[in-house]
Tab-separated table of C-alpha atoms in Angstrom:
chain	number	residue	atom	x	y	z
A	13	MET	CA	-16.820	-10.491	-44.993
A	14	THR	CA	-20.078	-9.487	-46.567
A	15	GLU	CA	-18.297	-8.905	-49.284
A	16	THR	CA	-17.203	-12.569	-49.485
A	17	ILE	CA	-20.566	-13.614	-48.902
A	18	GLU	CA	-21.516	-12.443	-52.331
A	19	SER	CA	-18.670	-13.911	-54.029
A	20	ALA	CA	-19.034	-17.134	-52.896
A	21	ALA	CA	-23.222	-16.759	-54.156
A	22	ARG	CA	-21.707	-16.001	-57.217
A	23	ASP	CA	-19.339	-18.398	-56.969
A	24	ASP	CA	-22.276	-21.070	-56.711
A	25	ASP	CA	-24.894	-19.094	-60.111
A	26	ARG	CA	-21.531	-19.578	-61.849
A	27	ARG	CA	-21.525	-23.837	-61.204
A	28	PRO	CA	-23.491	-26.072	-63.235
A	29	PRO	CA	-26.530	-27.747	-61.504
A	30	LEU	CA	-25.575	-31.105	-58.918
A	31	GLU	CA	-26.684	-33.250	-61.390
A	32	ALA	CA	-24.652	-31.650	-64.714
A	33	ARG	CA	-21.057	-32.339	-62.187
A	34	ARG	CA	-22.617	-36.339	-61.809
A	35	ARG	CA	-20.268	-37.868	-65.050
A	36	PRO	CA	-23.091	-40.015	-67.007
A	37	ARG	CA	-21.319	-43.924	-68.075
A	38	VAL	CA	-22.911	-43.047	-71.412
A	39	HIS	CA	-23.515	-39.199	-71.487
A	40	ARG	CA	-26.655	-37.950	-73.044
A	41	ALA	CA	-25.076	-36.392	-75.691
A	42	TRP	CA	-24.363	-39.974	-77.420
A	43	ILE	CA	-28.271	-40.703	-77.191
A	44	VAL	CA	-28.769	-37.348	-78.695
A	45	ALA	CA	-26.681	-38.365	-81.601
A	46	ALA	CA	-28.326	-42.079	-82.016
A	47	VAL	CA	-31.550	-40.491	-82.008
A	48	THR	CA	-30.838	-37.811	-84.701
A	49	PHE	CA	-28.972	-40.709	-87.013
A	50	VAL	CA	-32.210	-42.077	-86.903
A	51	THR	CA	-34.583	-39.602	-87.421
A	52	ILE	CA	-32.296	-38.407	-89.999
A	53	ILE	CA	-32.787	-41.888	-91.501
A	54	GLY	CA	-37.000	-41.607	-90.540
A	55	GLY	CA	-36.402	-37.975	-93.062
A	56	ALA	CA	-34.586	-39.878	-95.818
A	57	ALA	CA	-36.849	-42.360	-96.588
A	58	PHE	CA	-39.456	-39.710	-98.761
A	59	ASN	CA	-36.126	-39.416	-100.023
A	60	SER	CA	-36.088	-42.718	-101.643
A	61	LEU	CA	-39.714	-42.507	-102.947
A	62	PRO	CA	-40.342	-40.294	-106.093
A	63	GLY	CA	-37.794	-42.111	-108.435
A	64	LEU	CA	-39.504	-45.483	-107.813
A	65	LEU	CA	-43.157	-43.881	-108.193
A	66	ILE	CA	-42.693	-41.801	-112.295
A	67	ASP	CA	-43.755	-44.907	-113.939
A	68	PRO	CA	-46.391	-46.036	-111.826
A	69	LEU	CA	-48.197	-42.592	-111.902
A	70	HIS	CA	-47.795	-42.291	-115.072
A	71	THR	CA	-48.858	-45.632	-116.363
A	72	GLU	CA	-52.214	-45.612	-113.606
A	73	PHE	CA	-53.280	-41.863	-114.061
A	74	ARG	CA	-52.249	-41.031	-117.413
A	75	TRP	CA	-50.242	-38.097	-116.143
A	76	SER	CA	-46.784	-36.936	-117.538
A	77	ARG	CA	-43.515	-37.235	-116.412
A	78	GLY	CA	-43.704	-33.635	-117.029
A	79	GLU	CA	-47.135	-33.117	-113.898
A	80	ILE	CA	-44.772	-36.008	-111.443
A	81	GLY	CA	-41.486	-34.259	-112.116
A	82	LEU	CA	-42.684	-30.814	-110.901
A	83	ALA	CA	-43.904	-31.928	-108.140
A	84	VAL	CA	-41.119	-33.557	-107.257
A	85	SER	CA	-39.016	-30.165	-108.588
A	86	ILE	CA	-41.389	-28.368	-105.605
A	87	ASP	CA	-40.527	-30.430	-102.838
A	88	MET	CA	-36.875	-30.291	-103.903
A	89	ALA	CA	-36.673	-26.124	-103.798
A	90	LEU	CA	-38.930	-25.401	-100.540
A	91	TYR	CA	-36.112	-28.554	-99.383
A	92	GLY	CA	-33.412	-26.076	-99.629
A	93	LEU	CA	-35.130	-22.753	-100.049
A	94	THR	CA	-36.962	-23.962	-96.321
A	95	ALA	CA	-33.124	-25.219	-94.731
A	96	PRO	CA	-32.104	-21.319	-94.218
A	97	PHE	CA	-33.871	-21.010	-92.157
A	98	ALA	CA	-34.061	-24.356	-89.861
A	99	ALA	CA	-31.193	-23.398	-88.276
A	100	ALA	CA	-32.878	-20.673	-86.970
A	101	LEU	CA	-37.201	-22.037	-86.114
A	102	MET	CA	-35.147	-24.360	-84.066
A	103	ASP	CA	-33.405	-22.034	-81.659
A	104	ARG	CA	-37.049	-19.313	-81.671
A	105	PHE	CA	-38.712	-22.842	-80.792
A	106	GLY	CA	-36.557	-25.467	-80.045
A	107	ILE	CA	-35.355	-28.462	-81.716
A	108	ARG	CA	-37.858	-31.248	-80.516
A	109	ARG	CA	-40.808	-29.193	-81.348
A	110	VAL	CA	-39.493	-28.178	-85.032
A	111	VAL	CA	-38.595	-31.716	-85.315
A	112	ALA	CA	-41.225	-33.499	-83.811
A	113	ALA	CA	-43.641	-31.304	-86.913
A	114	ALA	CA	-41.810	-32.094	-89.232
A	115	LEU	CA	-41.674	-35.390	-89.320
A	116	ALA	CA	-45.409	-35.080	-88.367
A	117	MET	CA	-45.431	-33.146	-92.514
A	118	VAL	CA	-43.539	-35.992	-94.194
A	119	ALA	CA	-46.026	-38.449	-93.011
A	120	ALA	CA	-48.989	-36.310	-93.443
A	121	GLY	CA	-47.866	-35.896	-96.749
A	122	ALA	CA	-46.821	-39.612	-97.955
A	123	LEU	CA	-50.144	-41.235	-95.939
A	124	ALA	CA	-52.546	-38.278	-97.967
A	125	SER	CA	-51.296	-39.161	-101.292
A	126	VAL	CA	-52.497	-42.177	-101.121
A	127	TRP	CA	-55.455	-40.496	-102.111
A	128	MET	CA	-55.030	-38.455	-104.147
A	129	THR	CA	-57.126	-38.191	-107.540
A	130	ALA	CA	-55.345	-34.906	-109.648
A	131	SER	CA	-51.558	-34.282	-110.100
A	132	TRP	CA	-52.083	-30.675	-108.250
A	133	GLN	CA	-52.735	-33.055	-105.184
A	134	LEU	CA	-49.388	-34.682	-105.167
A	135	MET	CA	-47.882	-30.968	-105.667
A	136	ILE	CA	-49.573	-30.455	-102.403
A	137	TYR	CA	-48.554	-33.292	-101.055
A	138	TRP	CA	-45.242	-34.311	-102.356
A	139	GLY	CA	-44.223	-30.525	-103.267
A	140	LEU	CA	-45.506	-28.664	-99.804
A	141	LEU	CA	-45.919	-30.894	-96.720
A	142	VAL	CA	-43.103	-33.233	-97.826
A	143	GLY	CA	-40.863	-30.569	-98.988
A	144	LEU	CA	-41.228	-28.242	-95.978
A	145	GLY	CA	-40.788	-31.450	-93.991
A	146	THR	CA	-37.963	-32.740	-95.938
A	147	GLY	CA	-36.207	-28.789	-95.191
A	148	SER	CA	-36.840	-28.408	-91.265
A	149	MET	CA	-34.629	-32.250	-91.340
A	150	ALA	CA	-31.510	-30.996	-93.422
A	151	MET	CA	-28.228	-30.458	-92.336
A	152	ALA	CA	-29.180	-27.956	-89.762
A	153	PHE	CA	-30.133	-30.254	-87.700
A	154	ALA	CA	-27.455	-32.091	-87.073
A	155	ALA	CA	-25.109	-29.246	-87.180
A	156	THR	CA	-27.635	-27.492	-84.950
A	157	VAL	CA	-26.849	-31.096	-82.449
A	158	THR	CA	-23.344	-31.522	-82.809
A	159	ASN	CA	-23.180	-27.564	-82.041
A	160	ARG	CA	-25.037	-27.821	-78.968
A	161	TRP	CA	-25.144	-31.390	-77.550
A	162	PHE	CA	-20.603	-31.452	-78.539
A	163	VAL	CA	-17.305	-29.671	-77.649
A	164	ALA	CA	-15.005	-33.319	-78.574
A	165	ARG	CA	-15.477	-35.147	-81.017
A	166	ARG	CA	-17.859	-33.244	-83.748
A	167	GLY	CA	-16.127	-33.766	-86.632
A	168	LEU	CA	-16.731	-37.295	-85.851
A	169	VAL	CA	-20.356	-36.525	-84.686
A	170	THR	CA	-20.612	-34.428	-88.244
A	171	GLY	CA	-19.927	-37.191	-89.886
A	172	ILE	CA	-21.897	-39.787	-88.852
A	173	LEU	CA	-24.764	-37.556	-88.991
A	174	THR	CA	-24.070	-36.784	-92.722
A	175	ALA	CA	-23.895	-40.430	-93.194
A	176	ALA	CA	-27.196	-41.053	-91.791
A	177	GLY	CA	-29.212	-39.621	-95.471
A	178	ALA	CA	-26.644	-41.866	-97.293
A	179	SER	CA	-27.437	-44.947	-94.835
A	180	GLY	CA	-31.799	-44.092	-95.415
A	181	GLN	CA	-30.799	-44.264	-98.285
A	182	LEU	CA	-29.424	-47.804	-98.614
A	183	VAL	CA	-31.922	-48.758	-96.481
A	184	PHE	CA	-34.842	-47.301	-97.908
A	185	LEU	CA	-34.584	-47.500	-101.885
A	186	PRO	CA	-34.454	-51.810	-102.365
A	187	LEU	CA	-37.200	-52.173	-99.820
A	188	CYS	CA	-39.598	-49.252	-101.531
A	189	ALA	CA	-38.492	-50.916	-105.332
A	190	TRP	CA	-40.185	-54.127	-104.048
A	191	ILE	CA	-43.008	-53.228	-101.640
A	192	VAL	CA	-43.454	-51.103	-105.582
A	193	ASP	CA	-42.519	-53.557	-107.650
A	194	GLU	CA	-44.931	-56.716	-105.851
A	195	HIS	CA	-47.457	-54.931	-104.387
A	196	GLY	CA	-47.687	-51.466	-105.893
A	197	TRP	CA	-46.882	-48.166	-104.777
A	198	ARG	CA	-49.553	-46.959	-102.602
A	199	PRO	CA	-48.410	-49.503	-99.869
A	200	ALA	CA	-44.437	-48.056	-100.632
A	201	SER	CA	-46.002	-44.603	-99.456
A	202	VAL	CA	-47.752	-45.600	-96.444
A	203	THR	CA	-44.205	-47.300	-95.694
A	204	VAL	CA	-42.637	-43.765	-95.911
A	205	ALA	CA	-45.025	-42.461	-94.186
A	206	LEU	CA	-44.592	-45.171	-91.081
A	207	ALA	CA	-41.284	-44.470	-90.510
A	208	ALA	CA	-41.728	-41.032	-90.590
A	209	LEU	CA	-44.293	-41.732	-87.809
A	210	VAL	CA	-42.124	-43.895	-85.704
A	211	VAL	CA	-39.233	-41.775	-85.347
A	212	VAL	CA	-41.559	-38.832	-83.229
A	213	PRO	CA	-42.010	-40.691	-80.058
A	214	PHE	CA	-38.443	-41.268	-79.931
A	215	VAL	CA	-37.548	-37.313	-80.561
A	216	CYS	CA	-40.772	-36.460	-77.901
A	217	LEU	CA	-39.194	-38.613	-75.198
A	218	LEU	CA	-35.084	-39.180	-75.654
A	219	MET	CA	-34.745	-35.622	-77.597
A	220	ARG	CA	-33.456	-32.453	-75.878
A	221	ASP	CA	-32.341	-29.230	-76.923
A	222	HIS	CA	-30.231	-28.433	-74.335
A	223	PRO	CA	-27.297	-30.047	-72.662
A	224	ALA	CA	-28.682	-27.848	-69.524
A	225	ASP	CA	-32.151	-28.756	-69.903
A	226	VAL	CA	-30.575	-32.411	-67.832
A	227	GLY	CA	-28.316	-30.364	-65.659
A	228	LEU	CA	-25.439	-31.555	-67.825
A	229	ALA	CA	-22.492	-29.744	-69.996
A	230	PRO	CA	-21.628	-31.046	-73.259
A	231	TYR	CA	-20.162	-33.780	-73.859
A	232	GLY	CA	-15.943	-32.472	-73.483
A	233	GLY	CA	-17.255	-29.308	-72.532
A	234	ALA	CA	-17.856	-27.099	-69.613
A	235	TYR	CA	-20.947	-26.425	-68.462
A	236	VAL	CA	-23.524	-24.179	-70.117
A	237	ALA	CA	-26.372	-22.582	-69.493
A	238	LYS	CA	-29.094	-22.641	-71.536
A	239	PRO	CA	-29.613	-19.465	-73.385
A	240	ALA	CA	-33.145	-17.498	-74.691
A	241	PRO	CA	-35.271	-18.073	-77.365
A	242	ALA	CA	-33.079	-15.982	-80.057
A	243	ARG	CA	-35.049	-13.752	-82.359
A	244	GLY	CA	-33.989	-12.104	-85.718
A	245	ALA	CA	-31.848	-15.435	-86.220
A	246	ALA	CA	-34.286	-14.838	-89.428
A	247	ARG	CA	-33.254	-11.606	-89.435
A	248	ARG	CA	-29.736	-12.421	-90.121
A	249	THR	CA	-30.428	-15.310	-92.358
A	250	VAL	CA	-32.350	-12.900	-94.895
A	251	LYS	CA	-28.930	-10.391	-94.019
A	252	VAL	CA	-26.378	-12.529	-94.573
A	253	LEU	CA	-27.669	-13.053	-97.901
A	254	PHE	CA	-28.248	-9.693	-99.879
A	255	LYS	CA	-24.399	-8.858	-98.822
A	256	ALA	CA	-23.400	-11.779	-99.646
A	257	ALA	CA	-25.705	-11.439	-103.276
A	258	ARG	CA	-22.909	-9.137	-104.011
A	259	THR	CA	-19.738	-10.272	-104.224
A	260	GLY	CA	-19.033	-12.480	-107.476
A	261	PRO	CA	-17.618	-15.434	-104.899
A	262	PHE	CA	-21.335	-16.093	-103.983
A	263	TRP	CA	-22.634	-16.412	-107.626
A	264	LEU	CA	-20.575	-18.378	-108.897
A	265	LEU	CA	-20.886	-20.286	-105.713
A	266	ALA	CA	-24.265	-20.949	-105.810
A	267	GLY	CA	-24.357	-21.895	-109.539
A	268	THR	CA	-21.493	-24.803	-109.259
A	269	PHE	CA	-23.854	-25.867	-105.850
A	270	ALA	CA	-26.978	-25.407	-108.364
A	271	ILE	CA	-25.441	-27.715	-111.108
A	272	CYS	CA	-24.053	-30.155	-107.869
A	273	GLY	CA	-27.555	-30.270	-106.723
A	274	ALA	CA	-29.197	-30.821	-111.267
A	275	SER	CA	-26.526	-33.523	-111.553
A	276	THR	CA	-27.435	-35.762	-108.499
A	277	ASN	CA	-30.501	-35.311	-106.771
A	278	GLY	CA	-32.451	-34.221	-109.453
A	279	LEU	CA	-31.027	-36.366	-112.333
A	280	ILE	CA	-29.541	-39.774	-111.099
A	281	ARG	CA	-31.976	-39.553	-107.921
A	282	THR	CA	-34.642	-38.591	-109.165
A	283	HIS	CA	-34.709	-40.111	-113.337
A	284	PHE	CA	-31.652	-43.092	-112.986
A	285	VAL	CA	-34.277	-46.128	-111.948
A	286	PRO	CA	-37.298	-44.599	-114.564
A	287	SER	CA	-34.331	-44.747	-117.363
A	288	ALA	CA	-32.855	-47.862	-116.350
A	289	HIS	CA	-36.346	-49.174	-116.821
A	290	ASP	CA	-37.037	-48.150	-120.210
A	291	HIS	CA	-33.792	-50.262	-120.835
A	292	GLY	CA	-35.817	-53.411	-120.107
A	293	MET	CA	-34.200	-53.260	-116.062
A	294	PRO	CA	-35.882	-54.290	-113.435
A	295	ILE	CA	-37.363	-51.355	-110.977
A	296	THR	CA	-34.898	-53.646	-107.908
A	297	ALA	CA	-31.988	-53.762	-109.843
A	298	ALA	CA	-32.054	-49.855	-110.890
A	299	ALA	CA	-32.865	-48.814	-107.084
A	300	SER	CA	-30.438	-51.381	-105.903
A	301	LEU	CA	-28.102	-49.775	-108.285
A	302	LEU	CA	-28.688	-46.530	-106.623
A	303	ALA	CA	-28.295	-47.554	-103.363
A	304	VAL	CA	-24.586	-48.100	-104.196
A	305	ILE	CA	-24.236	-45.076	-104.053
A	306	GLY	CA	-25.230	-43.859	-100.561
A	307	ILE	CA	-22.485	-46.745	-99.654
A	308	PHE	CA	-20.058	-44.813	-101.575
A	309	ASP	CA	-20.864	-41.114	-101.724
A	310	VAL	CA	-19.970	-41.932	-97.523
A	311	ILE	CA	-16.394	-42.982	-97.896
A	312	GLY	CA	-16.500	-40.108	-101.007
A	313	THR	CA	-17.300	-37.467	-98.599
A	314	ILE	CA	-14.485	-38.170	-95.838
A	315	PHE	CA	-12.075	-38.461	-98.392
A	316	SER	CA	-12.499	-35.672	-100.199
A	317	GLY	CA	-12.444	-33.324	-96.658
A	318	TRP	CA	-8.542	-35.133	-95.923
A	319	LEU	CA	-8.067	-33.033	-99.410
A	320	THR	CA	-9.858	-30.742	-98.854
A	321	ASP	CA	-7.170	-30.052	-96.021
A	322	ARG	CA	-4.112	-30.065	-98.139
A	323	PHE	CA	-5.055	-28.992	-101.925
A	324	ASP	CA	-7.458	-26.052	-103.270
A	325	ALA	CA	-10.168	-25.749	-102.948
A	326	ARG	CA	-11.776	-24.576	-106.197
A	327	ARG	CA	-8.709	-27.125	-108.469
A	328	LEU	CA	-10.301	-30.334	-106.367
A	329	LEU	CA	-13.977	-28.555	-107.487
A	330	ALA	CA	-13.068	-28.140	-110.978
A	331	VAL	CA	-11.941	-32.187	-111.135
A	332	TYR	CA	-14.363	-33.515	-109.381
A	333	TYR	CA	-17.739	-30.961	-111.557
A	334	ALA	CA	-15.107	-32.253	-114.904
A	335	LEU	CA	-14.450	-35.964	-114.357
A	336	ARG	CA	-18.984	-35.428	-113.195
A	337	GLY	CA	-19.406	-34.905	-116.912
A	338	ILE	CA	-17.253	-36.893	-118.118
A	339	SER	CA	-19.213	-39.388	-116.817
A	340	LEU	CA	-22.402	-38.515	-117.851
A	341	LEU	CA	-22.198	-38.383	-120.946
A	342	PHE	CA	-21.427	-42.525	-120.920
A	343	LEU	CA	-24.163	-43.203	-119.084
A	344	PRO	CA	-26.383	-43.158	-122.327
A	345	MET	CA	-23.834	-46.761	-123.507
A	346	LEU	CA	-23.831	-48.497	-120.439
A	347	MET	CA	-27.868	-48.800	-120.076
A	348	GLY	CA	-29.289	-52.307	-120.138
A	349	PRO	CA	-31.311	-54.837	-119.407
A	350	ASP	CA	-28.838	-56.411	-117.113
A	351	VAL	CA	-26.377	-55.108	-114.603
A	352	ARG	CA	-23.455	-55.104	-116.517
A	353	PRO	CA	-19.382	-53.884	-115.117
A	354	PRO	CA	-19.682	-51.339	-116.678
A	355	MET	CA	-22.049	-49.382	-115.033
A	356	VAL	CA	-20.987	-50.681	-111.889
A	357	PHE	CA	-18.112	-49.071	-112.567
A	358	PHE	CA	-20.505	-45.816	-112.967
A	359	ILE	CA	-21.694	-46.354	-109.637
A	360	VAL	CA	-19.060	-47.122	-107.251
A	361	PHE	CA	-17.883	-43.450	-109.185
A	362	TYR	CA	-20.901	-42.284	-109.161
A	363	GLY	CA	-21.248	-42.451	-104.964
A	364	LEU	CA	-16.893	-41.220	-104.317
A	365	ASP	CA	-18.100	-37.683	-105.923
A	366	TRP	CA	-21.831	-37.516	-105.229
A	367	VAL	CA	-21.417	-35.600	-101.978
A	368	ALA	CA	-17.075	-35.045	-102.352
A	369	THR	CA	-18.623	-31.355	-103.772
A	370	VAL	CA	-19.506	-30.365	-100.166
A	371	PRO	CA	-16.271	-30.410	-98.452
A	372	PRO	CA	-14.125	-27.858	-100.849
A	373	THR	CA	-17.308	-25.816	-100.984
A	374	LEU	CA	-17.234	-25.356	-97.346
A	375	ALA	CA	-13.746	-24.349	-97.664
A	376	LEU	CA	-14.252	-21.979	-99.526
A	377	CYS	CA	-17.163	-20.123	-97.982
A	378	ARG	CA	-15.625	-19.777	-94.705
A	379	GLU	CA	-12.334	-18.557	-96.532
A	380	GLN	CA	-14.484	-16.009	-98.431
A	381	TYR	CA	-16.857	-15.350	-95.470
A	382	GLY	CA	-15.160	-15.941	-92.091
A	383	GLU	CA	-17.951	-15.942	-89.668
A	384	ASP	CA	-21.100	-15.964	-91.933
A	385	SER	CA	-20.278	-19.234	-93.758
A	386	ALA	CA	-22.192	-21.165	-92.090
A	387	ILE	CA	-24.923	-18.902	-92.933
A	388	VAL	CA	-23.679	-18.335	-97.145
A	389	PHE	CA	-23.473	-22.378	-97.304
A	390	GLY	CA	-27.169	-22.339	-96.120
A	391	TRP	CA	-28.169	-19.944	-99.340
A	392	VAL	CA	-25.585	-21.535	-101.606
A	393	LEU	CA	-27.592	-25.557	-100.279
A	394	ALA	CA	-30.267	-23.949	-100.825
A	395	SER	CA	-29.186	-23.288	-105.168
A	396	HIS	CA	-28.022	-26.516	-104.943
A	397	GLN	CA	-31.639	-27.702	-104.575
A	398	VAL	CA	-33.111	-25.028	-106.889
A	399	GLY	CA	-30.579	-26.997	-109.250
A	400	ALA	CA	-32.205	-30.038	-108.781
A	401	ALA	CA	-36.081	-29.078	-108.744
A	402	VAL	CA	-35.263	-27.318	-112.228
A	403	VAL	CA	-33.795	-30.728	-113.575
A	404	ALA	CA	-36.348	-32.777	-111.786
A	405	PHE	CA	-38.750	-31.137	-113.910
A	406	LEU	CA	-37.629	-30.714	-116.892
A	407	GLY	CA	-35.782	-34.638	-117.513
A	408	GLY	CA	-39.439	-35.645	-116.827
A	409	VAL	CA	-39.821	-33.226	-119.535
A	410	ALA	CA	-37.178	-34.619	-121.569
A	411	ARG	CA	-38.543	-37.740	-121.451
A	412	ASP	CA	-42.077	-36.618	-122.687
A	413	VAL	CA	-41.074	-34.868	-125.252
A	414	PHE	CA	-37.847	-36.827	-126.614
A	415	GLY	CA	-39.267	-40.747	-125.578
A	416	SER	CA	-35.588	-41.517	-123.654
A	417	TYR	CA	-33.092	-39.895	-121.041
A	418	ASP	CA	-30.300	-39.348	-123.605
A	419	VAL	CA	-30.391	-35.742	-124.488
A	420	VAL	CA	-30.485	-34.797	-120.133
A	421	TRP	CA	-27.778	-36.936	-119.961
A	422	TYR	CA	-25.691	-35.296	-122.604
A	423	ALA	CA	-27.027	-31.588	-121.212
A	424	SER	CA	-26.077	-32.106	-117.556
A	425	GLY	CA	-22.957	-33.610	-118.515
A	426	ALA	CA	-22.376	-30.716	-120.477
A	427	LEU	CA	-23.552	-28.209	-117.183
A	428	CYS	CA	-20.898	-29.845	-115.390
A	429	ALA	CA	-17.962	-28.793	-118.464
A	430	VAL	CA	-19.180	-25.228	-116.983
A	431	ALA	CA	-19.238	-25.856	-112.645
A	432	ALA	CA	-15.992	-26.948	-113.073
A	433	LEU	CA	-14.470	-23.755	-115.252
A	434	MET	CA	-16.359	-21.297	-112.573
A	435	SER	CA	-14.796	-23.375	-109.699
A	436	LEU	CA	-11.868	-22.378	-111.297
A	437	VAL	CA	-12.699	-18.408	-111.481
A	438	ILE	CA	-13.594	-18.168	-107.806
A	439	ARG	CA	-10.400	-15.350	-105.965
A	440	ARG	CA	-8.779	-16.945	-103.612
A	441	VAL	CA	-9.182	-14.771	-100.385
A	442	ARG	CA	-5.862	-15.107	-96.799
A	443	ALA	CA	-7.592	-16.574	-94.820
A	444	SER	CA	-7.261	-14.074	-91.892
A	445	SER	CA	-10.237	-11.747	-93.998
A	446	ALA	CA	-13.811	-12.931	-95.210
A	447	ALA	CA	-14.895	-10.614	-97.433
A	448	VAL	CA	-17.798	-10.276	-96.217
A	449	PRO	CA	-17.102	-9.607	-92.492
A	450	SER	CA	-20.615	-10.026	-90.589
A	451	GLY	CA	-22.014	-6.798	-88.917
């Protein structure tokens, strides 16, 4: 009898709380996903701003484009270097606290820039504060929410949350461009700060760290007790980096993804608008073209994922980088005061190719590094942002030195050709093995 009672008690311990056994009409996971989507959009507001402000800041303060580009590069580098540790921070302190603090940092950096008078302040506000804030809301945020709250529909939710960044660009680029054109750069910076602050109450009130916090099972799964705060996750992140860095494929993947970042965030996102403006195109028109990229990069990413399931990821990367490089070589000839069909074709093509490199790069990380692949990809993503940071800075310097961006487009096209060759020499590994086993 005693054994029976003890067995029943153990069974009760394994059962979820009463609230978890009630099935809500709309699962809380979808509310959390919606808040995550809105949060990523709010954080993406700042990413729409730097390219719009290069010319206004240069005109008002007489800062060189290299100085302004350096602030943008610090932001991008910190974004990338913070990303591998973001998941560890969320495991240790909780999603809600980390994201709310990150939004507050973005808002503080954007708002403080309104009163800046020296270029070093730009580097502190835009570079340090905003870089750390946006880095804490990188892909790790979406991945953590998806992994904790969803068992079914993970692919769908991942795709939706990945599209949030592009949606933010689509919303804020034309809006900020209009504000800059009509009212100046300061109201645009305040708009970005407010966009980040508006999201904070939603995060504090509706976001929860784990389904067990509200007595629920993950969507499509069984109830799981909330684990204790993870310790040592940051140490493992660094340990995996050192292990992966001893293998050739890591450097090839990091190198190709650095060129990917250089030719997207560092080049087009930062310097396309001022370059088009150099040729007489209104800022609002150039920003609208950049926003259109946000539409097509969602389509391109989904299609690339479909292709990655069917073809060699190395060959796909080689094709993507080769075509991107060719398009950049033609871009200087397409620049002009008006938006013509060839430029529209370039924008559509570049949008389709923008993040099409992500699915095959993820697939190669998974193939090479097995269960450590997520952490390895975090470091590969860091290289993406470091590449973006370098070109954001050097692009501004080149414009100061040569008086145009033409040399930047040609050099980036050549780099993409190098990335295509690097993709092809990544060695293949059987799906059952991993180059760097966890240990």
